Amino acid sequence: MSAAPINDLSRLCVHTITTRPWKIEEAARRFSEAGVGGITVWRDTLAGRSICETGAMLRESGLQVVSLCRGGFFPHSEKSGRQAAIDDNKRAVDEAAELGAPHVVLVCGAVPGQPLTESRKQIRDGISAVIPHAQAAGVKLAIEPLHPMYADSRSAVNTLGQANDMAEELNSPWVGIAVDVYHLWWDPALEAEIYRCGRNGHLLAFHICDWKIPTTDLLNDRGLMGEGCIDVRQIRSWVEKAGFRGFNEVEIFSNHYWSGDQGQFLEKITQAYLEHS
Ligand code: ZN
């Protein structure tokens, strides 16, 4: 019997936003044909369609639905805004349940000018308010810490240490964490915090791409694995040492790649995955 390959595509997942020009049917067909094992669905791709049927279509294509992106954005200066965010997160949980996704990824949010400590408190309170709904639906909530360059308006949770603190404080089997190399690669405490996350059973998702040099757009210039300065393979080894056995999710926002041929891009993704992650 021959030895199993060190790496194959069975644990490769691609986010729908990575090949944004494709409708979800085409993404499903192409991912499946390429041998990709999983798909993470962004909520915008579900607008105006039956979520239940979409989930069935993805499974019939041979893809595992890995997660739903995204909920979050809990902080708001007004109480009504915070309540609206909680309501929207409950809808995201319902959508994940209909789709058959085990968790919703949370981009936690921040309010420009509001102290980050206050935003973090509002995030914690917001997640706490959604937990009973998540539990009832059987859908987990995955806190995704974002790079500090987004601390102004996208997330007041900027390190894995902060996400670990919050998940420990919330202390619910329905709350975990999504580790994204793009946001966390620079952190000197990353390895230790990944092990802490794993020990707590909080490691729910692993997102990969690369940090291009130079990065020309703070949001939409992510690179393919191997194109930049992130040692994806090393971080993946830490995540696996921490007990993670889930998918490696390629999440690339890129004006450059979105403007090109998506079929060629998908070929580059599978190649970069095999060679650099
Ligand atoms: Zn991510």
Short mmCIF file of C-alpha atoms and ligand atoms in Angstrom, two decimals:
data_model
loop_
_atom_site.label_atom_id
_atom_site.label_comp_id
_atom_site.label_asym_id
_atom_site.label_seq_id
_atom_site.Cartn_x
_atom_site.Cartn_y
_atom_site.Cartn_z
CA MET A 1 0.00 0.00 0.00
CA SER A 2 1.44 3.36 -0.98
CA ALA A 3 1.83 6.13 1.55
CA ALA A 4 -0.85 8.82 1.68
CA PRO A 5 0.16 12.07 -0.01
CA ILE A 6 1.54 14.72 2.33
CA ASN A 7 -0.87 17.23 0.89
CA ASP A 8 -3.89 16.99 -1.37
CA LEU A 9 -6.96 19.08 -2.08
CA SER A 10 -9.40 17.21 0.17
CA ARG A 11 -8.96 19.74 2.99
CA LEU A 12 -8.85 22.75 0.69
CA CYS A 13 -11.84 25.06 0.99
CA VAL A 14 -12.36 28.16 -1.15
CA HIS A 15 -14.47 31.16 -0.11
CA THR A 16 -17.08 32.32 -2.59
CA ILE A 17 -15.66 35.84 -2.32
CA THR A 18 -12.28 34.56 -3.56
CA THR A 19 -13.80 33.94 -7.00
CA ARG A 20 -16.34 36.74 -6.62
CA PRO A 21 -17.22 37.13 -10.32
CA TRP A 22 -18.65 33.58 -10.34
CA LYS A 23 -22.24 32.91 -9.34
CA ILE A 24 -22.45 30.26 -6.63
CA GLU A 25 -23.56 27.50 -9.06
CA GLU A 26 -20.54 28.10 -11.23
CA ALA A 27 -18.22 28.31 -8.23
CA ALA A 28 -19.61 25.01 -6.93
CA ARG A 29 -19.15 23.28 -10.28
CA ARG A 30 -15.65 24.63 -10.85
CA PHE A 31 -14.47 23.96 -7.29
CA SER A 32 -15.79 20.44 -7.48
CA GLU A 33 -14.18 19.78 -10.89
CA ALA A 34 -10.87 21.06 -9.52
CA GLY A 35 -11.03 18.63 -6.59
CA VAL A 36 -11.60 21.27 -3.91
CA GLY A 37 -13.19 19.68 -0.84
CA GLY A 38 -15.07 22.56 0.77
CA ILE A 39 -16.77 25.89 0.23
CA THR A 40 -17.33 28.83 2.56
CA VAL A 41 -20.31 30.89 1.53
CA TRP A 42 -20.51 34.66 1.82
CA ARG A 43 -23.98 35.92 2.62
CA ASP A 44 -24.21 38.24 -0.39
CA THR A 45 -24.17 35.21 -2.71
CA LEU A 46 -27.37 33.95 -1.05
CA ALA A 47 -29.45 37.07 -1.71
CA GLY A 48 -32.74 36.30 -3.42
CA ARG A 49 -32.34 32.51 -3.51
CA SER A 50 -33.52 29.54 -1.49
CA ILE A 51 -30.79 28.98 1.07
CA CYS A 52 -31.92 25.45 1.77
CA GLU A 53 -31.77 24.49 -1.93
CA THR A 54 -28.41 26.21 -2.29
CA GLY A 55 -27.01 24.11 0.55
CA ALA A 56 -28.35 20.96 -1.10
CA MET A 57 -26.85 22.00 -4.45
CA LEU A 58 -23.43 22.47 -2.82
CA ARG A 59 -23.54 19.06 -1.16
CA GLU A 60 -24.71 17.43 -4.41
CA SER A 61 -21.66 19.01 -6.05
CA GLY A 62 -19.56 17.04 -3.57
CA LEU A 63 -18.57 20.06 -1.50
CA GLN A 64 -18.66 20.33 2.26
CA VAL A 65 -20.18 23.61 3.46
CA VAL A 66 -17.46 24.83 5.82
CA SER A 67 -18.86 28.11 7.12
CA LEU A 68 -21.01 31.15 6.48
CA CYS A 69 -19.33 34.56 6.25
CA ARG A 70 -20.13 36.76 7.94
CA GLY A 71 -21.87 38.17 10.96
CA GLY A 72 -20.56 40.58 13.57
CA PHE A 73 -20.34 44.38 13.53
CA PHE A 74 -21.78 44.54 17.04
CA PRO A 75 -20.54 47.94 18.29
CA HIS A 76 -22.70 50.98 17.73
CA SER A 77 -22.97 54.31 19.50
CA GLU A 78 -26.76 53.90 19.87
CA LYS A 79 -28.53 51.07 21.66
CA SER A 80 -30.90 50.67 18.69
CA GLY A 81 -27.91 50.08 16.42
CA ARG A 82 -26.53 47.43 18.76
CA GLN A 83 -29.91 45.70 18.85
CA ALA A 84 -30.13 45.80 15.03
CA ALA A 85 -26.73 44.08 14.91
CA ILE A 86 -27.88 41.38 17.31
CA ASP A 87 -30.98 40.81 15.17
CA ASP A 88 -28.88 40.60 12.02
CA ASN A 89 -26.55 38.08 13.66
CA LYS A 90 -29.54 35.94 14.61
CA ARG A 91 -30.58 36.02 10.94
CA ALA A 92 -27.05 34.97 9.97
CA VAL A 93 -27.32 32.04 12.38
CA ASP A 94 -30.64 31.05 10.79
CA GLU A 95 -29.10 31.29 7.31
CA ALA A 96 -26.18 29.09 8.39
CA ALA A 97 -28.59 26.50 9.78
CA GLU A 98 -30.60 26.50 6.53
CA LEU A 99 -27.44 26.23 4.46
CA GLY A 100 -26.01 23.49 6.64
CA ALA A 101 -22.96 25.50 7.73
CA PRO A 102 -21.65 24.60 11.20
CA HIS A 103 -20.63 28.13 12.11
CA VAL A 104 -20.86 31.82 11.28
CA VAL A 105 -17.65 33.83 11.09
CA LEU A 106 -17.81 37.11 13.01
CA VAL A 107 -16.05 40.27 11.88
CA CYS A 108 -16.67 41.87 15.23
CA GLY A 109 -16.87 45.57 14.33
CA ALA A 110 -15.68 48.90 15.72
CA VAL A 111 -17.00 52.45 15.84
CA PRO A 112 -14.55 55.14 14.71
CA GLY A 113 -13.79 57.39 17.67
CA GLN A 114 -15.29 55.08 20.26
CA PRO A 115 -12.71 53.64 22.69
CA LEU A 116 -11.68 50.14 21.66
CA THR A 117 -12.33 48.92 25.20
CA GLU A 118 -15.97 50.06 24.88
CA SER A 119 -16.28 48.43 21.45
CA ARG A 120 -14.90 45.18 22.88
CA LYS A 121 -17.46 45.29 25.67
CA GLN A 122 -20.23 45.82 23.11
CA ILE A 123 -18.89 42.91 21.03
CA ARG A 124 -18.84 40.63 24.05
CA ASP A 125 -22.38 41.69 25.04
CA GLY A 126 -23.60 41.28 21.45
CA ILE A 127 -22.18 37.77 21.08
CA SER A 128 -23.55 36.87 24.49
CA ALA A 129 -27.03 37.97 23.37
CA VAL A 130 -26.83 35.76 20.26
CA ILE A 131 -25.59 32.60 22.03
CA PRO A 132 -29.02 31.21 23.00
CA HIS A 133 -30.17 31.59 19.40
CA ALA A 134 -26.99 29.92 18.12
CA GLN A 135 -27.42 27.06 20.56
CA ALA A 136 -31.05 26.54 19.53
CA ALA A 137 -30.01 26.47 15.85
CA GLY A 138 -26.95 24.27 16.47
CA VAL A 139 -24.66 26.85 14.83
CA LYS A 140 -21.41 28.07 16.37
CA LEU A 141 -20.10 31.64 16.37
CA ALA A 142 -16.46 32.08 15.29
CA ILE A 143 -14.74 35.28 16.45
CA GLU A 144 -12.23 36.34 13.79
CA PRO A 145 -9.54 38.70 15.09
CA LEU A 146 -8.62 41.25 12.42
CA HIS A 147 -5.30 42.96 11.73
CA PRO A 148 -4.91 46.17 13.81
CA MET A 149 -5.05 48.26 10.61
CA TYR A 150 -8.81 47.61 10.77
CA ALA A 151 -9.21 48.68 14.42
CA ASP A 152 -10.80 51.95 13.30
CA SER A 153 -13.99 50.58 11.82
CA ARG A 154 -13.94 46.83 11.23
CA SER A 155 -12.83 45.14 14.41
CA ALA A 156 -11.75 46.03 17.92
CA VAL A 157 -10.55 42.43 18.32
CA ASN A 158 -7.08 42.54 16.80
CA THR A 159 -5.03 39.72 18.25
CA LEU A 160 -5.62 36.05 18.87
CA GLY A 161 -4.88 36.77 22.53
CA GLN A 162 -7.86 39.16 22.69
CA ALA A 163 -10.08 36.66 20.88
CA ASN A 164 -8.97 33.91 23.28
CA ASP A 165 -9.72 36.19 26.26
CA MET A 166 -13.19 36.91 24.91
CA ALA A 167 -14.01 33.30 24.06
CA GLU A 168 -12.83 32.19 27.51
CA GLU A 169 -14.92 34.89 29.18
CA LEU A 170 -18.03 33.96 27.17
CA ASN A 171 -17.30 30.34 28.09
CA SER A 172 -19.83 28.75 25.75
CA PRO A 173 -19.52 25.64 23.59
CA TRP A 174 -21.20 27.75 20.89
CA VAL A 175 -18.37 30.31 20.69
CA GLY A 176 -15.00 29.70 19.08
CA ILE A 177 -12.41 31.42 16.90
CA ALA A 178 -11.40 31.72 13.25
CA VAL A 179 -7.63 32.09 12.74
CA ASP A 180 -6.71 34.02 9.58
CA VAL A 181 -3.03 34.19 8.66
CA TYR A 182 -3.51 37.58 6.95
CA HIS A 183 -4.59 39.17 10.20
CA LEU A 184 -2.32 37.39 12.65
CA TRP A 185 0.98 36.43 10.98
CA TRP A 186 2.93 39.35 12.53
CA ASP A 187 2.05 38.57 16.16
CA PRO A 188 5.04 37.35 18.26
CA ALA A 189 2.56 35.54 20.55
CA LEU A 190 0.81 33.75 17.67
CA GLU A 191 2.19 30.26 18.19
CA ALA A 192 1.44 30.25 21.93
CA GLU A 193 -2.03 31.73 21.38
CA ILE A 194 -2.85 29.11 18.74
CA TYR A 195 -2.01 26.37 21.25
CA ARG A 196 -4.12 28.13 23.91
CA CYS A 197 -7.00 28.34 21.42
CA GLY A 198 -6.67 24.64 20.62
CA ARG A 199 -6.46 23.59 24.27
CA ASN A 200 -9.75 25.38 24.93
CA GLY A 201 -11.44 23.64 21.99
CA HIS A 202 -12.03 27.05 20.41
CA LEU A 203 -10.21 26.62 17.10
CA LEU A 204 -13.05 26.45 14.56
CA ALA A 205 -11.59 27.75 11.29
CA PHE A 206 -8.31 28.46 9.51
CA HIS A 207 -8.11 31.06 6.70
CA ILE A 208 -5.13 31.35 4.38
CA CYS A 209 -3.75 33.75 1.75
CA ASP A 210 -0.60 35.92 1.70
CA TRP A 211 0.55 39.45 2.55
CA LYS A 212 1.90 41.06 -0.62
CA ILE A 213 4.93 43.33 -0.66
CA PRO A 214 4.01 46.06 -1.15
CA THR A 215 0.31 45.81 -0.36
CA THR A 216 -1.37 48.42 -2.52
CA ASP A 217 -4.88 48.26 -1.04
CA LEU A 218 -5.57 47.61 2.63
CA LEU A 219 -8.61 45.49 1.88
CA ASN A 220 -8.52 44.13 -1.65
CA ASP A 221 -4.90 43.28 -2.39
CA ARG A 222 -4.42 39.92 -0.72
CA GLY A 223 -2.04 37.50 -2.37
CA LEU A 224 -1.96 33.82 -3.18
CA MET A 225 -0.02 31.65 -0.76
CA GLY A 226 3.66 32.00 -1.64
CA GLU A 227 3.25 35.47 -3.14
CA GLY A 228 4.14 37.39 -0.01
CA CYS A 229 5.83 37.20 3.37
CA ILE A 230 3.57 34.92 5.42
CA ASP A 231 4.95 31.50 6.30
CA VAL A 232 1.58 29.81 5.82
CA ARG A 233 3.03 26.32 6.12
CA GLN A 234 4.54 27.07 9.52
CA ILE A 235 1.33 28.62 10.87
CA ARG A 236 -0.63 25.65 9.51
CA SER A 237 1.75 23.32 11.36
CA TRP A 238 1.00 25.17 14.63
CA VAL A 239 -2.74 25.01 13.97
CA GLU A 240 -2.52 21.27 13.33
CA LYS A 241 -0.29 20.75 16.37
CA ALA A 242 -3.09 22.50 18.32
CA GLY A 243 -5.45 19.72 17.20
CA PHE A 244 -7.20 21.42 14.28
CA ARG A 245 -8.39 18.94 11.66
CA GLY A 246 -10.69 21.17 9.63
CA PHE A 247 -10.35 22.83 6.25
CA ASN A 248 -7.69 25.23 5.01
CA GLU A 249 -9.84 28.03 3.65
CA VAL A 250 -8.50 30.22 0.86
CA GLU A 251 -9.93 33.68 1.39
CA ILE A 252 -8.51 36.21 -1.06
CA PHE A 253 -9.98 39.66 -1.67
CA SER A 254 -8.14 40.93 -4.71
CA ASN A 255 -9.06 43.53 -7.30
CA HIS A 256 -6.18 42.10 -9.34
CA TYR A 257 -7.45 38.51 -9.37
CA TRP A 258 -11.13 39.43 -9.62
CA SER A 259 -10.42 41.31 -12.83
CA GLY A 260 -8.80 38.28 -14.46
CA ASP A 261 -9.91 34.85 -15.66
CA GLN A 262 -11.38 33.00 -12.66
CA GLY A 263 -10.64 29.54 -14.10
CA GLN A 264 -6.94 30.36 -14.33
CA PHE A 265 -7.09 31.89 -10.87
CA LEU A 266 -8.57 28.69 -9.43
CA GLU A 267 -5.73 26.70 -11.03
CA LYS A 268 -3.25 29.04 -9.37
CA ILE A 269 -5.04 28.59 -6.04
CA THR A 270 -4.79 24.79 -6.10
CA GLN A 271 -1.16 24.98 -7.18
CA ALA A 272 -0.25 27.55 -4.51
CA TYR A 273 -2.09 25.47 -1.93
CA LEU A 274 -0.10 22.36 -2.75
CA GLU A 275 3.22 24.21 -2.93
CA HIS A 276 3.00 26.80 -0.15
CA SER A 277 0.62 25.68 2.55
ZN ZN B 1 -10.68 35.45 7.25
#
